[in-house]
């Protein structure tokens, strides 16, 4: 186990190359960064928000607990493969992916959603939250009152989570929410 000093870690790749002859005979080497080091988070870079696209899936929140069972298909295996290929060819804005993963998504209960950049998804999520948690009957209220209300009240994490569980346990509305699928770059 090698603990690096702050100066050594400035050029971590160079340092690893310099110790390689010593540690290579062991087959493995654990390198511990200095406690002051913070990994860079690409999510904070503006270019990352504007350029990186993510696939989404539509999740029917109201059916999480009470989904209808998926009907078993009785087609021969050869016909299934053709059908899968067809689905992939005629997808709207989907990127090509293996038929197996497309089939897994369908079995799990997610429909393909749109592709978004992080910036677009943030705007979409804010709009969804504003519409869902906004004032009911706002057509009777003046624009000034609506703006004032938005500044005063925003749902807390607890209120949003409470509404989520209310929809899951006692669904009385159809609620579909797009989910980000592939975002494993850094943790908050």
Tab-separated table of C-alpha atoms in Angstrom:
chain	number	residue	atom	x	y	z
A	1	UNK	CA	0.000	0.000	0.000
A	2	UNK	CA	1.451	3.331	-1.071
A	3	UNK	CA	0.089	6.601	0.299
A	4	UNK	CA	0.909	9.497	-1.975
A	5	UNK	CA	1.810	12.986	-0.882
A	6	UNK	CA	-0.073	15.910	-2.384
A	7	UNK	CA	2.827	16.861	-4.709
A	8	UNK	CA	3.279	13.280	-5.937
A	9	UNK	CA	-0.417	13.052	-6.731
A	10	UNK	CA	-0.372	16.143	-8.973
A	11	UNK	CA	1.112	13.865	-11.640
A	12	UNK	CA	-0.421	10.546	-10.558
A	13	UNK	CA	0.207	8.814	-13.909
A	14	UNK	CA	3.858	9.883	-13.896
A	15	UNK	CA	4.241	8.639	-10.336
A	16	UNK	CA	2.656	5.276	-11.171
A	17	UNK	CA	5.037	4.918	-14.136
A	18	UNK	CA	8.006	5.666	-11.863
A	19	UNK	CA	7.105	2.968	-9.284
A	20	UNK	CA	6.033	0.372	-11.827
A	21	UNK	CA	9.363	-1.527	-11.916
A	22	UNK	CA	9.274	-1.905	-8.117
A	23	UNK	CA	5.656	-3.055	-7.773
A	24	UNK	CA	5.143	-4.990	-11.020
A	25	UNK	CA	6.579	-8.191	-9.555
A	26	UNK	CA	3.707	-8.240	-7.007
A	27	UNK	CA	1.002	-8.021	-9.676
A	28	UNK	CA	-1.036	-5.462	-7.757
A	29	UNK	CA	-0.434	-2.206	-5.928
A	30	UNK	CA	-2.844	-0.172	-3.839
A	31	UNK	CA	-2.307	3.566	-4.142
A	32	UNK	CA	-4.085	5.816	-1.650
A	33	UNK	CA	-4.554	9.447	-2.702
A	34	UNK	CA	-3.848	12.192	-0.158
A	35	UNK	CA	-6.797	12.960	2.132
A	36	UNK	CA	-6.973	16.504	0.735
A	37	UNK	CA	-7.561	15.267	-2.839
A	38	UNK	CA	-11.057	15.659	-4.256
A	39	UNK	CA	-11.813	13.849	-7.517
A	40	UNK	CA	-13.000	16.140	-10.295
A	41	UNK	CA	-16.713	15.910	-11.046
A	42	UNK	CA	-17.536	16.296	-14.755
A	43	UNK	CA	-21.154	17.086	-13.848
A	44	UNK	CA	-20.018	20.527	-12.701
A	45	UNK	CA	-18.540	21.380	-16.110
A	46	UNK	CA	-20.890	23.386	-18.324
A	47	UNK	CA	-19.763	21.600	-21.509
A	48	UNK	CA	-20.716	18.263	-19.948
A	49	UNK	CA	-24.266	19.530	-19.255
A	50	UNK	CA	-24.715	20.767	-22.820
A	51	UNK	CA	-23.153	17.894	-24.775
A	52	UNK	CA	-23.641	14.593	-22.963
A	53	UNK	CA	-26.832	12.752	-23.910
A	54	UNK	CA	-28.525	10.159	-21.744
A	55	UNK	CA	-31.122	7.560	-22.582
A	56	UNK	CA	-34.297	7.669	-20.528
A	57	UNK	CA	-37.062	5.191	-19.823
A	58	UNK	CA	-40.650	6.035	-18.941
A	59	UNK	CA	-41.683	4.739	-15.549
A	60	UNK	CA	-45.383	4.455	-14.773
A	61	UNK	CA	-45.202	5.330	-11.088
A	62	UNK	CA	-48.886	4.588	-10.497
A	63	UNK	CA	-48.326	0.970	-11.609
A	64	UNK	CA	-45.213	0.177	-9.579
A	65	UNK	CA	-47.163	-1.813	-7.029
A	66	UNK	CA	-50.118	-2.974	-9.114
A	67	UNK	CA	-48.767	-3.856	-12.549
A	68	UNK	CA	-50.618	-6.214	-14.803
A	69	UNK	CA	-48.579	-9.365	-15.480
A	70	UNK	CA	-46.788	-9.500	-18.818
A	71	UNK	CA	-48.404	-11.972	-21.212
A	72	UNK	CA	-46.224	-14.918	-22.137
A	73	UNK	CA	-45.373	-15.082	-25.789
A	74	UNK	CA	-45.746	-18.429	-27.497
A	75	UNK	CA	-43.920	-17.622	-30.736
A	76	UNK	CA	-41.107	-19.858	-31.945
A	77	UNK	CA	-37.578	-18.575	-31.208
A	78	UNK	CA	-36.784	-17.642	-34.845
A	79	UNK	CA	-39.802	-15.328	-35.111
A	80	UNK	CA	-38.885	-13.617	-31.813
A	81	UNK	CA	-35.448	-12.674	-33.149
A	82	UNK	CA	-36.987	-11.114	-36.264
A	83	UNK	CA	-39.492	-9.177	-34.170
A	84	UNK	CA	-36.721	-7.824	-31.911
A	85	UNK	CA	-34.719	-6.661	-34.925
A	86	UNK	CA	-37.799	-4.889	-36.298
A	87	UNK	CA	-38.357	-3.050	-33.021
A	88	UNK	CA	-34.795	-1.773	-33.061
A	89	UNK	CA	-34.927	-0.621	-36.665
A	90	UNK	CA	-38.059	1.458	-36.215
A	91	UNK	CA	-37.171	3.076	-32.846
A	92	UNK	CA	-37.660	6.851	-32.818
A	93	UNK	CA	-34.587	8.448	-31.253
A	94	UNK	CA	-33.043	5.332	-29.769
A	95	UNK	CA	-29.432	4.410	-30.265
A	96	UNK	CA	-28.785	0.879	-31.453
A	97	UNK	CA	-28.324	-1.570	-28.623
A	98	UNK	CA	-28.485	-5.303	-28.298
A	99	UNK	CA	-31.853	-6.997	-28.696
A	100	UNK	CA	-31.305	-8.703	-25.365
A	101	UNK	CA	-31.060	-5.433	-23.417
A	102	UNK	CA	-34.089	-4.011	-25.250
A	103	UNK	CA	-36.026	-7.135	-24.328
A	104	UNK	CA	-34.890	-6.854	-20.689
A	105	UNK	CA	-36.157	-3.255	-20.482
A	106	UNK	CA	-39.523	-4.305	-21.867
A	107	UNK	CA	-39.799	-7.243	-19.452
A	108	UNK	CA	-38.969	-5.003	-16.511
A	109	UNK	CA	-41.746	-2.623	-17.513
A	110	UNK	CA	-40.008	0.442	-18.905
A	111	UNK	CA	-40.818	1.967	-22.254
A	112	UNK	CA	-38.116	3.848	-24.107
A	113	UNK	CA	-38.199	7.581	-23.550
A	114	UNK	CA	-36.468	10.492	-25.222
A	115	UNK	CA	-32.762	11.222	-25.235
A	116	UNK	CA	-31.804	14.336	-23.256
A	117	UNK	CA	-28.689	16.289	-22.437
A	118	UNK	CA	-28.373	16.981	-18.713
A	119	UNK	CA	-29.325	20.610	-19.327
A	120	UNK	CA	-32.470	19.615	-21.262
A	121	UNK	CA	-33.408	17.029	-18.642
A	122	UNK	CA	-32.975	19.594	-15.835
A	123	UNK	CA	-35.352	21.983	-17.641
A	124	UNK	CA	-37.817	19.147	-18.265
A	125	UNK	CA	-37.661	18.016	-14.616
A	126	UNK	CA	-38.151	21.576	-13.350
A	127	UNK	CA	-41.132	22.040	-15.677
A	128	UNK	CA	-42.636	18.707	-14.545
A	129	UNK	CA	-42.173	19.619	-10.870
A	130	UNK	CA	-43.684	23.061	-11.412
A	131	UNK	CA	-46.713	21.633	-13.215
A	132	UNK	CA	-47.227	18.740	-10.810
A	133	UNK	CA	-46.687	20.634	-7.564
A	134	UNK	CA	-47.925	24.015	-8.847
A	135	UNK	CA	-51.080	25.769	-7.733
A	136	UNK	CA	-54.314	24.043	-8.677
A	137	UNK	CA	-56.916	26.280	-10.302
A	138	UNK	CA	-54.268	28.828	-11.263
A	139	UNK	CA	-56.381	30.091	-14.187
A	140	UNK	CA	-58.482	32.030	-11.641
A	141	UNK	CA	-55.409	33.656	-10.042
A	142	UNK	CA	-53.468	36.613	-11.424
A	143	UNK	CA	-50.006	36.152	-12.935
A	144	UNK	CA	-48.545	38.279	-10.101
A	145	UNK	CA	-50.035	35.937	-7.472
A	146	UNK	CA	-48.664	32.880	-9.273
A	147	UNK	CA	-45.145	34.381	-9.430
A	148	UNK	CA	-45.371	35.356	-5.764
A	149	UNK	CA	-46.519	31.830	-4.860
A	150	UNK	CA	-43.595	30.235	-6.766
A	151	UNK	CA	-41.148	32.364	-4.823
A	152	UNK	CA	-42.742	31.474	-1.485
A	153	UNK	CA	-43.373	27.750	-1.804
A	154	UNK	CA	-41.282	24.948	-3.228
A	155	UNK	CA	-41.924	21.337	-2.307
A	156	UNK	CA	-39.394	19.865	0.099
A	157	UNK	CA	-37.666	16.553	-0.547
A	158	UNK	CA	-39.946	15.018	2.108
A	159	UNK	CA	-43.088	16.348	0.352
A	160	UNK	CA	-41.931	15.020	-3.021
A	161	UNK	CA	-41.062	11.637	-1.518
A	162	UNK	CA	-44.404	11.559	0.325
A	163	UNK	CA	-46.276	12.214	-2.926
A	164	UNK	CA	-44.239	9.499	-4.674
A	165	UNK	CA	-45.217	6.893	-2.076
A	166	UNK	CA	-48.851	8.076	-2.120
A	167	UNK	CA	-48.953	7.453	-5.878
A	168	UNK	CA	-47.271	4.032	-5.536
A	169	UNK	CA	-49.533	2.821	-2.700
A	170	UNK	CA	-52.877	4.453	-3.649
A	171	UNK	CA	-52.750	5.502	-7.298
A	172	UNK	CA	-55.640	7.716	-8.350
A	173	UNK	CA	-53.873	9.446	-11.271
A	174	UNK	CA	-51.752	8.140	-14.116
A	175	UNK	CA	-48.225	9.433	-13.569
A	176	UNK	CA	-45.365	8.768	-15.980
A	177	UNK	CA	-41.881	9.979	-15.141
A	178	UNK	CA	-38.847	9.747	-17.441
A	179	UNK	CA	-35.843	8.245	-15.660
A	180	UNK	CA	-32.198	8.770	-16.436
A	181	UNK	CA	-30.564	5.426	-17.057
A	182	UNK	CA	-26.885	5.886	-17.562
A	183	UNK	CA	-25.238	8.286	-15.133
A	184	UNK	CA	-22.421	6.628	-13.239
A	185	UNK	CA	-19.736	9.260	-13.639
A	186	UNK	CA	-19.530	10.677	-10.141
A	187	UNK	CA	-21.356	10.603	-6.854
A	188	UNK	CA	-22.539	13.672	-5.019
